[in-house]
Amino acid sequence: MASIDIQKIDKKWQDFWSEKKNIQKKDKKQKKFYCLEMFPYPSGKIHMGHVRNYAIGDVIARYKSMNGFNVLHPMGWDSFGMPAENAARENKLSPKVWTQKNIAVMKKQLQSLGLSIDWDLEISTCDEEYYKHQQELFIDFYNKGLVVRKETYVNWDPIDETVLANEQVINGRGWRSNAIVERKKLSQWFFNISKFSNDLLEDLDTLVEWPEKVKLMQKNWIGKSTGCEIDFDILEKNKKVRIFTTRPDTIFGATFLAISADHPLCKDFENQKNFIEFRKKCSQVGTTEEAIANAEKLGFETGLKAQHPFIKKTIPVYIANFILMDYGTGAIFGCPAHDQRDFDFATKYGIEIIPVVKNKDTKTNNKMKKAYTGDGEIVNSDFLNDLTIDKAKEKIIKEIENKNIGNKKITFRLKDWGISRQRYWGCPIPMIYLKDGSVVPVDKNELPIRLPNDVNLNSKGNPLENHPNWKKTKHKKTGEDAIRETDTLDTFVDSSWYFIRFCSPKLKDKPYDESSLDYWMPVDQYIGGVEHAILHLLYSRFFMRAIGLCNSKIKIKEPFKGLFTQGMVCHETYKNEKGEWLTPEETKKIDKAKIIIGPPEAMSKSKKNVIDPESMIKIYGADAIRWFMLSDSPPERDIQWSNEGVSSAHKFIQKLWGINKRIIERKNDKVIKDEEKDFISKFNKYLFKITNLIEKFHLNVAVANFYELTHLMNDSIAKNISSECLRNTQAKIMKILMPFVPHIASECLFELEGKNFYHSNEWPAFDKSLLEEKNVTFVIQINGKKRGLLSTIKNIEEKEVVAKAKNIENIKKNLINKKIIKSIFVKNKVINFIIK
RNA sequence: GCCCUCGUGGUGAAAUGGUAGACACAAAGGACUUAAAAUCCUUGCCCGUAAGGGAGUGCCAGUUCGAGUCUGGCCGAGGGCACCA
């Protein structure tokens, strides 16, 4: 069979496309479509995850372009971040040079995939042409009160004298120094994202093109809870403690008060030895919800008593390890009967358990085995008795407000976004410290505040802080000496507005221009990994709102209209007899019996189950890799890499070429009208189906339909169809294949039509009249079981179907000596005889 | 612990409440070939030469003429639960 030189056509068409530059059209009156895939971190090489992400994105971008949209499909680099600093230390390359080298390599790799990316719009976040605008946005936010300075705890490595990210803390020790990590309070910069908590929560409902899963994760993250605050009098101290609860309806079941170890009331115990020990124990428990939920409940008895606000009784006050100071008021009332944490705590410390919600499942309330958190009637609760939980909540809150001892309160779990990083390779924060201790933004004319190139990354502490003179500056207004902020911005800031920058990436004096934003935003389809479901997307949503607050002309609130989260690329894992990980390459050199094959897992360097896209492209060509990434698994689910899979994709590409060639060489044969009509109608159905499948992101099913379509073409060459008809149809097939495998499709089309195809509005139109089925197949059931099939023309009456069905041999046989007591008829679909 | 998602052949998977397993991989058998590779065809659990029948979408119930699909309970796997990008 004819085969084709894949490398040659890959290059031919990539050269052609790069000459044509982009698929974006100049006419801004046209309908736009902004297709964006999450930009990569330039770690060195692209990996299969990128290939999958960008292959999916390219299908959408090319498809929309061919459907007449003006498509924005840009690419950039999320190029600030820690790996560059680590690499700099290891390889003695500056972070800048290391990053630039990586970008050059990865750009070339991406280009070898033949993506329809407009490289003229390329941006890089570590480029001062990018971050100077980010500094400007920061100053705008600051002026609107969206930037605040607060004290917060960080993971502090006392040997490296640096702040560690959570993932750099391994078993409580610094990942590099192995020093025991301390909690240290630092004054840091924050974005006031919590200001938008409710807005960010409620607007999730407007994001109808987002996966429910992601919206739910965001909802939980924002964590709105409605409850109330109540003051409890502390008898001995003549003080009040304000608590927060979401279950005020259970107040009559309150048997203790618990406060955080960081609560102001604890000041009185600060000098007690056993309290200091207790607090130390508390800090050893992690701060994740899981850690808190699973940790053993620990309490410190204060000896204090609090007055219950509604009953003449006092309850003990404890300091407890599961109460966090930064949520609610840092104090709660414990109702052990209806909260599992309180229950565990009460059981441990012998505190009374009073049930106040009737649980229909338990007979006696004396021996509860766990807290009851379900619905029920209120009991043991004075004026709340017999009410439902919701009604009781309403009533008690009113009562609390009447007594002036508290009020209804909505709290959010969402905290302000800490953006200070004590690191070098990030965007400098454009603030300066004056002699009088005040902090002010730098003058916008001074932007960008550039990173120095001559830093020592091997010394301890923050490289910018340690730089001999970088931080020394002058206040522009007064001329007095000032010190620069030496913290840099969290790299999540960089990626929170890059999609905005893409609308006018070359603009010199402003971060964006309103008219470009007005035209291009929001992103119509955003595609990326689900690992960014919370932070990146939430921060971006915050940025859009913050920019709107600073500039009343910007009305867009939601940056991403459509969101698609694709699954990971997995591969089998291999170990040798010693339990060491092996790369797929290494397994070829070793005796097969000695290899332990593990389950497929996400490709990762540590497990050595990585397949390098570049070498695969060299062997199989870009189209085969793209095709394989789109086949088999639904895009939102994980996909498993296999050599067989990619080689079958390669065979398919070759087959396409072979069929194309045979169609071109075919001479006009005898034509039978009906056969040709039938062929055209079949093709039309596939065209319709595939178009719909792309719209719905069912790309794997679209691929399956392309296989069927290929079989149809293969079989049709021998049929009585005119060569002209075959050629026309083949050309249409190549056009709809263009988003998937653009190189081979372009080449085949060139062979068919003798001209270069370039993205124009040429998505083939389907003929609605041909979609109408003339014939249908009835399923004949007896007592709900399939007993036969019946092909008839469409829309025939029940009577006729029954008559024909009874004539079928197998149905006849089944009806002998039986009585049909009922028959269910569904038009054009099914007839079901119920017999006795 | 809490919240969420998913369980279909040897494998990846299809399937508006109406023919379960499309499409692809792997396997077995066959065709072509001196042979191999490549390519093409057939098969797919149980009974049967076949026609056909039986079982069957994690398990147990339920709704329905009809359930992979809807409802409830159970079992199992995966994900999220605050400073990597």
CSV table of C-alpha atoms (C1' of nucleotides) in Angstrom, one decimal, chain A residues 41 78 165-167 216 220-221 288-290 293-294 413-415 421 491 632-634 637 644 648 651 700 704 707-708 711 779 781 785 787 789 810 824 826 829 832 834, chain B residues 1-8 11-16 18-20 22-26 38-41 51-56 65-66 79-85:
chain,number,residue,atom,x,y,z
A,41,TYR,CA,5.1,26.5,33.1
A,78,ASP,CA,3.7,31.1,33.1
A,165,ALA,CA,5.4,26.3,50.8
A,166,ASN,CA,3.3,23.6,52.4
A,167,GLU,CA,4.6,21.0,49.9
A,216,LEU,CA,-19.1,22.6,43.7
A,220,ASN,CA,-17.2,24.5,49.2
A,221,TRP,CA,-14.0,26.5,49.1
A,288,THR,CA,-5.9,21.0,56.9
A,289,GLU,CA,-9.5,20.1,57.5
A,290,GLU,CA,-8.7,16.4,57.2
A,293,ALA,CA,-11.1,16.1,61.6
A,294,ASN,CA,-8.9,13.0,62.2
A,413,ARG,CA,-14.4,30.1,54.8
A,414,LEU,CA,-12.7,32.0,52.0
A,415,LYS,CA,-9.8,33.9,53.4
A,421,ARG,CA,6.5,35.4,48.7
A,491,THR,CA,2.9,33.4,40.8
A,632,ASP,CA,-10.5,6.1,23.1
A,633,SER,CA,-11.2,8.1,26.3
A,634,PRO,CA,-13.6,10.9,26.8
A,637,ARG,CA,-11.4,11.4,31.8
A,644,GLU,CA,-0.4,-0.1,20.4
A,648,SER,CA,-2.9,2.2,15.4
A,651,LYS,CA,-1.9,3.3,10.8
A,700,ASN,CA,-13.6,10.2,21.4
A,704,ALA,CA,-15.1,6.5,16.4
A,707,TYR,CA,-13.3,5.3,11.7
A,708,GLU,CA,-16.7,4.3,10.5
A,711,HIS,CA,-14.7,2.2,6.3
A,779,VAL,CA,-37.7,-4.1,18.0
A,781,GLN,CA,-40.4,-7.8,22.2
A,785,LYS,CA,-37.6,-9.4,25.8
A,787,ARG,CA,-37.5,-11.7,20.1
A,789,LEU,CA,-36.4,-7.2,14.5
A,810,ASN,CA,-39.6,-16.6,15.7
A,824,ILE,CA,-47.2,-1.5,23.9
A,826,VAL,CA,-43.9,3.1,20.4
A,829,LYS,CA,-39.2,2.1,17.7
A,832,ASN,CA,-44.0,-5.2,23.0
A,834,ILE,CA,-47.5,-9.0,26.8
B,1,G,C1',-13.9,12.6,59.4
B,2,C,C1',-16.8,15.8,55.8
B,3,C,C1',-18.2,16.7,50.5
B,4,C,C1',-18.3,14.9,45.5
B,5,U,C1',-17.7,11.6,41.3
B,6,C,C1',-17.4,6.9,39.1
B,7,G,C1',-18.3,1.1,38.9
B,8,U,C1',-20.3,-2.0,31.4
B,11,U,C1',-8.4,-3.6,27.9
B,12,G,C1',-9.9,1.8,26.6
B,13,A,C1',-14.8,2.6,25.9
B,14,A,C1',-20.3,3.5,23.1
B,15,A,C1',-25.5,3.6,24.2
B,16,U,C1',-32.4,11.0,24.0
B,18,G,C1',-36.6,0.9,23.9
B,19,U,C1',-31.5,-4.2,19.6
B,20,A,C1',-26.0,-3.6,25.6
B,22,A,C1',-20.6,1.1,18.4
B,23,C,C1',-15.3,2.3,17.5
B,24,A,C1',-10.4,0.9,18.9
B,25,C,C1',-6.6,-2.2,21.3
B,26,A,C1',-5.3,-7.2,22.7
B,38,A,C1',2.2,-5.8,6.3
B,39,U,C1',-2.9,-6.1,4.9
B,40,C,C1',-7.8,-8.2,4.8
B,41,C,C1',-11.8,-11.5,6.9
B,51,A,C1',-31.7,-21.6,13.6
B,52,G,C1',-32.3,-20.2,18.3
B,53,G,C1',-32.2,-20.1,23.6
B,54,G,C1',-30.0,-18.8,28.5
B,55,A,C1',-27.1,-15.6,31.7
B,56,G,C1',-25.4,-10.7,31.6
B,65,C,C1',-44.8,-3.0,29.4
B,66,G,C1',-39.4,-2.3,29.2
B,79,G,C1',-11.0,13.1,43.6
B,80,G,C1',-11.5,17.7,46.7
B,81,C,C1',-10.9,19.6,51.7
B,82,A,C1',-5.7,26.9,52.0
B,83,C,C1',0.8,29.1,49.7
B,84,C,C1',4.1,23.5,43.6
B,85,A,C1',2.9,25.0,38.9
